[in-house]
mmCIF file of C-alpha atoms and ligand atoms in Angstrom:
data_model
loop_
_atom_site.group_PDB
_atom_site.id
_atom_site.type_symbol
_atom_site.label_atom_id
_atom_site.label_comp_id
_atom_site.label_asym_id
_atom_site.label_seq_id
_atom_site.Cartn_x
_atom_site.Cartn_y
_atom_site.Cartn_z
ATOM 1 C CA MET B 1 -21.319 -8.127 12.992
ATOM 2 C CA LYS B 2 -19.858 -11.545 13.532
ATOM 3 C CA ASN B 3 -16.096 -11.908 14.152
ATOM 4 C CA HIS B 4 -15.316 -13.980 11.078
ATOM 5 C CA VAL B 5 -17.225 -11.508 8.842
ATOM 6 C CA ILE B 6 -15.103 -8.596 10.195
ATOM 7 C CA LYS B 7 -11.960 -10.689 9.718
ATOM 8 C CA GLY B 8 -12.960 -11.516 6.128
ATOM 9 C CA LEU B 9 -13.649 -7.847 5.363
ATOM 10 C CA PHE B 10 -10.361 -6.860 6.903
ATOM 11 C CA TRP B 11 -8.447 -9.381 4.755
ATOM 12 C CA LEU B 12 -10.309 -8.039 1.725
ATOM 13 C CA LEU B 13 -9.120 -4.596 2.590
ATOM 14 C CA LEU B 14 -5.553 -5.854 3.012
ATOM 15 C CA SER B 15 -5.699 -7.691 -0.316
ATOM 16 C CA PHE B 16 -7.202 -4.772 -2.205
ATOM 17 C CA PRO B 17 -3.887 -3.108 -3.287
ATOM 18 C CA ALA B 18 -2.613 -6.544 -4.392
ATOM 19 C CA ILE B 19 -5.732 -7.124 -6.470
ATOM 20 C CA LEU B 20 -5.237 -3.723 -8.146
ATOM 21 C CA MET B 21 -1.530 -4.444 -8.757
ATOM 22 C CA VAL B 22 -2.132 -7.866 -10.320
ATOM 23 C CA ARG B 23 -5.140 -6.570 -12.341
ATOM 24 C CA SER B 24 -3.186 -3.688 -13.799
ATOM 25 C CA PHE B 25 -0.234 -5.962 -14.558
ATOM 26 C CA LEU B 26 -2.502 -8.432 -16.371
ATOM 27 C CA GLN B 27 -4.800 -5.969 -18.132
ATOM 28 C CA ASP B 28 -2.951 -2.725 -18.621
ATOM 29 C CA ASP B 29 0.264 -1.976 -20.387
ATOM 30 C CA VAL B 30 2.287 -2.163 -17.221
ATOM 31 C CA LEU B 31 5.681 -3.906 -16.909
ATOM 32 C CA ALA B 32 6.519 -6.228 -14.030
ATOM 33 C CA MET B 33 9.342 -3.799 -13.248
ATOM 34 C CA ASP B 34 6.795 -1.024 -12.590
ATOM 35 C CA MET B 35 5.100 -3.193 -10.011
ATOM 36 C CA LEU B 36 8.271 -3.582 -7.876
ATOM 37 C CA HIS B 37 7.735 -0.154 -6.377
ATOM 38 C CA PRO B 38 4.118 -0.479 -5.132
ATOM 39 C CA SER B 39 4.562 -4.123 -3.914
ATOM 40 C CA GLY B 40 7.852 -3.435 -2.068
ATOM 41 C CA GLU B 41 6.574 -0.214 -0.549
ATOM 42 C CA THR B 42 3.325 -1.813 0.645
ATOM 43 C CA ALA B 43 5.324 -4.633 2.245
ATOM 44 C CA VAL B 44 7.398 -2.099 4.172
ATOM 45 C CA ARG B 45 4.371 -0.030 5.191
ATOM 46 C CA LEU B 46 2.498 -3.030 6.529
ATOM 47 C CA MET B 47 5.566 -4.172 8.490
ATOM 48 C CA ILE B 48 5.770 -0.731 10.077
ATOM 49 C CA LEU B 49 2.044 -0.677 10.867
ATOM 50 C CA ALA B 50 2.517 -4.063 12.579
ATOM 51 C CA MET B 51 5.437 -2.756 14.656
ATOM 52 C CA LEU B 52 3.925 0.525 15.849
ATOM 53 C CA PRO B 53 1.218 -0.517 18.336
ATOM 54 C CA GLY B 54 3.567 -2.335 20.768
ATOM 55 C CA PRO B 55 5.750 0.648 21.731
ATOM 56 C CA LEU B 56 2.841 3.092 21.418
ATOM 57 C CA SER B 57 0.635 1.191 23.849
ATOM 58 C CA GLU B 58 3.586 0.805 26.210
ATOM 59 C CA PHE B 59 4.184 4.530 26.273
ATOM 60 C CA PHE B 60 0.596 5.890 26.274
ATOM 61 C CA GLY B 61 -1.053 2.990 28.068
ATOM 62 C CA LEU B 62 -3.336 0.224 26.759
ATOM 63 C CA ASN B 63 -6.591 1.874 25.622
ATOM 64 C CA ARG B 64 -9.289 0.378 23.402
ATOM 65 C CA PHE B 65 -7.723 1.789 20.230
ATOM 66 C CA PHE B 66 -4.325 0.187 20.868
ATOM 67 C CA LYS B 67 -5.965 -3.054 22.015
ATOM 68 C CA GLY B 68 -7.734 -3.274 18.666
ATOM 69 C CA TRP B 69 -4.559 -2.401 16.766
ATOM 70 C CA LEU B 70 -2.548 -5.053 18.697
ATOM 71 C CA LYS B 71 -5.234 -7.564 17.817
ATOM 72 C CA ILE B 72 -4.756 -7.102 14.055
ATOM 73 C CA ARG B 73 -0.940 -6.853 14.336
ATOM 74 C CA ARG B 74 -0.377 -10.492 13.272
ATOM 75 C CA ASN B 75 -2.632 -10.050 10.201
ATOM 76 C CA LEU B 76 -0.623 -6.907 9.210
ATOM 77 C CA GLY B 77 2.624 -8.896 9.493
ATOM 78 C CA VAL B 78 1.340 -11.791 7.431
ATOM 79 C CA ALA B 79 -0.036 -9.374 4.825
ATOM 80 C CA ALA B 80 3.434 -7.697 4.723
ATOM 81 C CA PHE B 81 5.002 -11.111 3.926
ATOM 82 C CA GLY B 82 2.345 -11.603 1.259
ATOM 83 C CA TYR B 83 3.280 -8.312 -0.412
ATOM 84 C CA ALA B 84 6.983 -9.196 -0.224
ATOM 85 C CA MET B 85 6.150 -12.488 -2.002
ATOM 86 C CA LEU B 86 4.167 -10.597 -4.610
ATOM 87 C CA HIS B 87 7.204 -8.307 -5.040
ATOM 88 C CA LEU B 88 9.378 -11.427 -5.648
ATOM 89 C CA ILE B 89 6.859 -12.731 -8.167
ATOM 90 C CA PHE B 90 7.007 -9.403 -10.099
ATOM 91 C CA TYR B 91 10.790 -9.597 -9.923
ATOM 92 C CA ILE B 92 10.724 -13.137 -11.356
ATOM 93 C CA PHE B 93 8.478 -11.943 -14.194
ATOM 94 C CA ASP B 94 10.794 -8.981 -14.756
ATOM 95 C CA MET B 95 13.964 -11.061 -14.910
ATOM 96 C CA ASN B 96 12.361 -13.833 -16.911
ATOM 97 C CA SER B 97 15.241 -16.266 -16.393
ATOM 98 C CA VAL B 98 16.861 -18.120 -13.488
ATOM 99 C CA VAL B 99 20.331 -17.391 -14.934
ATOM 100 C CA ALA B 100 19.655 -13.661 -14.979
ATOM 101 C CA MET B 101 18.420 -13.867 -11.344
ATOM 102 C CA LEU B 102 21.540 -15.745 -10.273
ATOM 103 C CA GLU B 103 23.751 -13.222 -11.978
ATOM 104 C CA GLU B 104 22.082 -10.396 -10.110
ATOM 105 C CA PHE B 105 22.303 -12.223 -6.782
ATOM 106 C CA THR B 106 25.790 -10.850 -6.042
ATOM 107 C CA ILE B 107 24.579 -7.247 -6.131
ATOM 108 C CA PRO B 108 24.352 -6.104 -2.477
ATOM 109 C CA GLY B 109 20.950 -4.440 -2.917
ATOM 110 C CA ILE B 110 19.585 -7.670 -4.395
ATOM 111 C CA TRP B 111 20.888 -10.257 -1.913
ATOM 112 C CA MET B 112 19.725 -7.942 0.900
ATOM 113 C CA GLY B 113 16.253 -8.207 -0.567
ATOM 114 C CA TRP B 114 16.550 -11.991 -0.450
ATOM 115 C CA LEU B 115 17.865 -11.910 3.065
ATOM 116 C CA SER B 116 15.072 -9.640 4.257
ATOM 117 C CA LEU B 117 12.486 -12.031 2.710
ATOM 118 C CA LEU B 118 14.203 -15.016 4.312
ATOM 119 C CA LEU B 119 14.057 -13.356 7.752
ATOM 120 C CA MET B 120 10.356 -12.675 7.253
ATOM 121 C CA LEU B 121 9.663 -16.240 6.302
ATOM 122 C CA LEU B 122 9.925 -17.918 9.707
ATOM 123 C CA PRO B 123 7.778 -15.380 11.617
ATOM 124 C CA ALA B 124 5.188 -15.628 8.825
ATOM 125 C CA LEU B 125 5.138 -19.460 8.920
ATOM 126 C CA ILE B 126 4.580 -19.576 12.681
ATOM 127 C CA SER B 127 2.035 -16.755 12.789
ATOM 128 C CA PHE B 128 -1.015 -18.947 13.425
ATOM 129 C CA ASP B 129 -2.616 -19.649 16.835
ATOM 130 C CA PHE B 130 -1.471 -23.296 17.127
ATOM 131 C CA ALA B 131 2.231 -22.427 16.600
ATOM 132 C CA MET B 132 1.850 -19.510 19.045
ATOM 133 C CA ARG B 133 0.524 -21.865 21.727
ATOM 134 C CA ARG B 134 3.095 -24.586 21.005
ATOM 135 C CA LEU B 135 6.123 -22.348 20.952
ATOM 136 C CA GLY B 136 5.324 -20.302 24.033
ATOM 137 C CA ARG B 137 8.073 -17.807 24.874
ATOM 138 C CA SER B 138 10.257 -18.672 21.927
ATOM 139 C CA TRP B 139 7.377 -17.621 19.595
ATOM 140 C CA LYS B 140 7.989 -13.995 20.567
ATOM 141 C CA ASN B 141 11.758 -14.338 20.071
ATOM 142 C CA ILE B 142 11.242 -15.757 16.568
ATOM 143 C CA GLN B 143 8.800 -12.932 15.769
ATOM 144 C CA ARG B 144 11.597 -10.477 16.602
ATOM 145 C CA LEU B 145 13.294 -11.485 13.306
ATOM 146 C CA VAL B 146 10.976 -8.954 11.672
ATOM 147 C CA TYR B 147 13.173 -6.135 13.082
ATOM 148 C CA PRO B 148 16.361 -7.122 11.150
ATOM 149 C CA ALA B 149 14.085 -8.018 8.207
ATOM 150 C CA LEU B 150 12.756 -4.478 8.105
ATOM 151 C CA ILE B 151 16.113 -2.815 8.535
ATOM 152 C CA ILE B 152 17.709 -4.958 5.825
ATOM 153 C CA GLY B 153 14.684 -4.402 3.603
ATOM 154 C CA LEU B 154 15.202 -0.627 4.016
ATOM 155 C CA VAL B 155 18.889 -0.909 3.208
ATOM 156 C CA HIS B 156 17.899 -2.922 0.143
ATOM 157 C CA TRP B 157 15.609 -0.069 -0.851
ATOM 158 C CA ILE B 158 18.315 2.567 -0.287
ATOM 159 C CA LEU B 159 20.932 0.623 -2.278
ATOM 160 C CA LEU B 160 18.604 -0.058 -5.274
ATOM 161 C CA ASP B 161 17.075 3.367 -5.379
ATOM 162 C CA TRP B 162 20.290 5.352 -4.763
ATOM 163 C CA ALA B 163 18.298 7.555 -2.416
ATOM 164 C CA TRP B 164 17.974 7.277 1.349
ATOM 165 C CA GLN B 165 15.091 9.776 1.818
ATOM 166 C CA PRO B 166 12.043 7.519 1.027
ATOM 167 C CA ALA B 167 13.324 4.694 3.236
ATOM 168 C CA MET B 168 14.130 7.077 6.062
ATOM 169 C CA VAL B 169 10.692 8.715 5.860
ATOM 170 C CA HIS B 170 9.224 5.257 6.426
ATOM 171 C CA LEU B 171 11.598 4.478 9.286
ATOM 172 C CA ALA B 172 10.945 7.815 11.054
ATOM 173 C CA PRO B 173 7.637 6.939 12.801
ATOM 174 C CA LEU B 174 9.232 3.769 14.195
ATOM 175 C CA MET B 175 12.274 5.667 15.427
ATOM 176 C CA ILE B 176 9.944 8.080 17.207
ATOM 177 C CA VAL B 177 7.964 5.384 18.952
ATOM 178 C CA TRP B 178 11.135 3.443 19.887
ATOM 179 C CA ILE B 179 12.502 6.640 21.476
ATOM 180 C CA LEU B 180 9.204 7.191 23.304
ATOM 181 C CA ARG B 181 9.302 3.630 24.610
ATOM 182 C CA TYR B 182 12.867 4.111 25.812
ATOM 183 C CA ILE B 183 11.887 7.361 27.614
ATOM 184 C CA GLY B 184 8.886 5.639 29.196
ATOM 185 C CA ARG B 185 10.973 2.705 30.422
ATOM 186 C CA ARG B 186 13.639 4.968 31.901
ATOM 187 C CA ARG B 187 10.978 7.071 33.652
ATOM 188 C CA ARG B 188 9.318 3.961 35.114
ATOM 189 C CA HIS B 189 12.718 2.585 36.168
ATOM 190 C CA ARG B 190 13.573 5.821 37.915
ATOM 191 C CA THR B 191 10.189 5.987 39.768
ATOM 192 C CA GLN B 192 10.605 2.372 40.885
ATOM 193 C CA ARG B 193 14.099 3.110 42.168
ATOM 194 C CA SER B 194 13.016 6.205 44.073
ATOM 195 C CA MET B 195 10.242 4.155 45.782
ATOM 196 C CA THR B 196 12.647 1.487 47.057
HETATM 197 C C1 HEM O 1 13.190 -11.742 -2.901
HETATM 198 C C2 HEM O 1 13.983 -10.763 -2.602
HETATM 199 C C3 HEM O 1 13.890 -9.434 -3.254
HETATM 200 C C4 HEM O 1 14.307 -9.050 -4.514
HETATM 201 C C5 HEM O 1 14.959 -9.946 -5.529
HETATM 202 C C6 HEM O 1 13.963 -7.655 -4.643
HETATM 203 C C7 HEM O 1 14.235 -6.918 -5.826
HETATM 204 C C8 HEM O 1 13.952 -5.588 -5.964
HETATM 205 C C9 HEM O 1 14.190 -4.804 -7.142
HETATM 206 C C10 HEM O 1 14.870 -5.318 -8.408
HETATM 207 C C11 HEM O 1 13.750 -3.557 -6.898
HETATM 208 C C12 HEM O 1 13.679 -2.408 -7.909
HETATM 209 C C13 HEM O 1 14.826 -1.444 -7.788
HETATM 210 C C14 HEM O 1 14.643 -0.352 -8.873
HETATM 211 O O1 HEM O 1 13.833 0.547 -8.623
HETATM 212 O O2 HEM O 1 15.227 -0.539 -9.907
HETATM 213 C C15 HEM O 1 13.235 -3.535 -5.540
HETATM 214 C C16 HEM O 1 12.743 -2.443 -4.916
HETATM 215 C C17 HEM O 1 12.221 -2.401 -3.657
HETATM 216 N N1 HEM O 1 12.078 -3.464 -2.812
HETATM 217 FE FE1 HEM O 1 12.735 -5.348 -3.165
HETATM 218 N N2 HEM O 1 13.352 -7.248 -3.546
HETATM 219 C C18 HEM O 1 13.275 -8.259 -2.639
HETATM 220 C C19 HEM O 1 12.735 -8.297 -1.372
HETATM 221 C C20 HEM O 1 12.180 -7.179 -0.774
HETATM 222 C C21 HEM O 1 11.602 -7.207 0.533
HETATM 223 C C22 HEM O 1 11.508 -8.406 1.467
HETATM 224 C C23 HEM O 1 11.133 -5.925 0.771
HETATM 225 C C24 HEM O 1 10.420 -5.403 1.974
HETATM 226 C C25 HEM O 1 10.804 -5.630 3.181
HETATM 227 C C26 HEM O 1 11.446 -5.134 -0.441
HETATM 228 C C27 HEM O 1 11.164 -3.781 -0.577
HETATM 229 C C28 HEM O 1 11.468 -3.042 -1.653
HETATM 230 C C29 HEM O 1 11.220 -1.620 -1.775
HETATM 231 C C30 HEM O 1 10.534 -0.750 -0.717
HETATM 232 C C31 HEM O 1 11.675 -1.225 -3.009
HETATM 233 C C32 HEM O 1 11.741 0.190 -3.565
HETATM 234 C C33 HEM O 1 10.708 0.436 -4.566
HETATM 235 C C34 HEM O 1 11.007 1.745 -5.266
HETATM 236 O O3 HEM O 1 10.785 2.798 -4.657
HETATM 237 O O4 HEM O 1 11.465 1.704 -6.388
HETATM 238 N N3 HEM O 1 12.088 -5.914 -1.301
HETATM 239 N N4 HEM O 1 13.372 -4.760 -5.005
#
């Protein structure tokens, strides 16, 4: 199968939950408020999926599976931003007035949502090939904004839900791979030192 066909199918797969959310919002008796959960959670899950292959491939070595996963990492990140935007759109529908939104802005859980989205904006805007080539090393540094974006997004979740468990369950796989990466780096560092 040609590359662009595979890419198109992959984007269709990534958009599928969004299509279902929008369809059920438009056709069924579903409130915009009810769509905040699936859209926010999908954004977080896609961010995490985009962050896992780096540390995993560093610890276990770069095999075909991780190579493929790393290749689609940028798409996963852009899709995460798309779901965060959809989440914002549902929020706007739910609030139904700019004044109400401004009034809510001072609530810590809410402004943290805005901050998280703002931090995701720049990495999403420069996610295409041309920007990657033009920006060189600084491209990677800008992409690192997704880490605070995720953490702040999770705090936003905890504060609005009054429960830390769901957010922590999502963070757990990342914590594990970060620890693995740290162990791997220390081990390599020690072997290098013993060889010199
Ligand atoms: C534009 C800024 C944002 C606003 C105004 C906003 C607003 C909200 C609101 C009102 C809720 C519902 C809380 C409730 O259950 O009553 C919510 C939940 C949530 N948001 Fe956001 N959000 C924003 C950005 C984000 C971003 C960027 C992410 C992801 C990184 C995110 C992830 C979530 C998650 C995971 C939930 C929990 C859903 C649940 O289990 O109920 N939000 N948000």
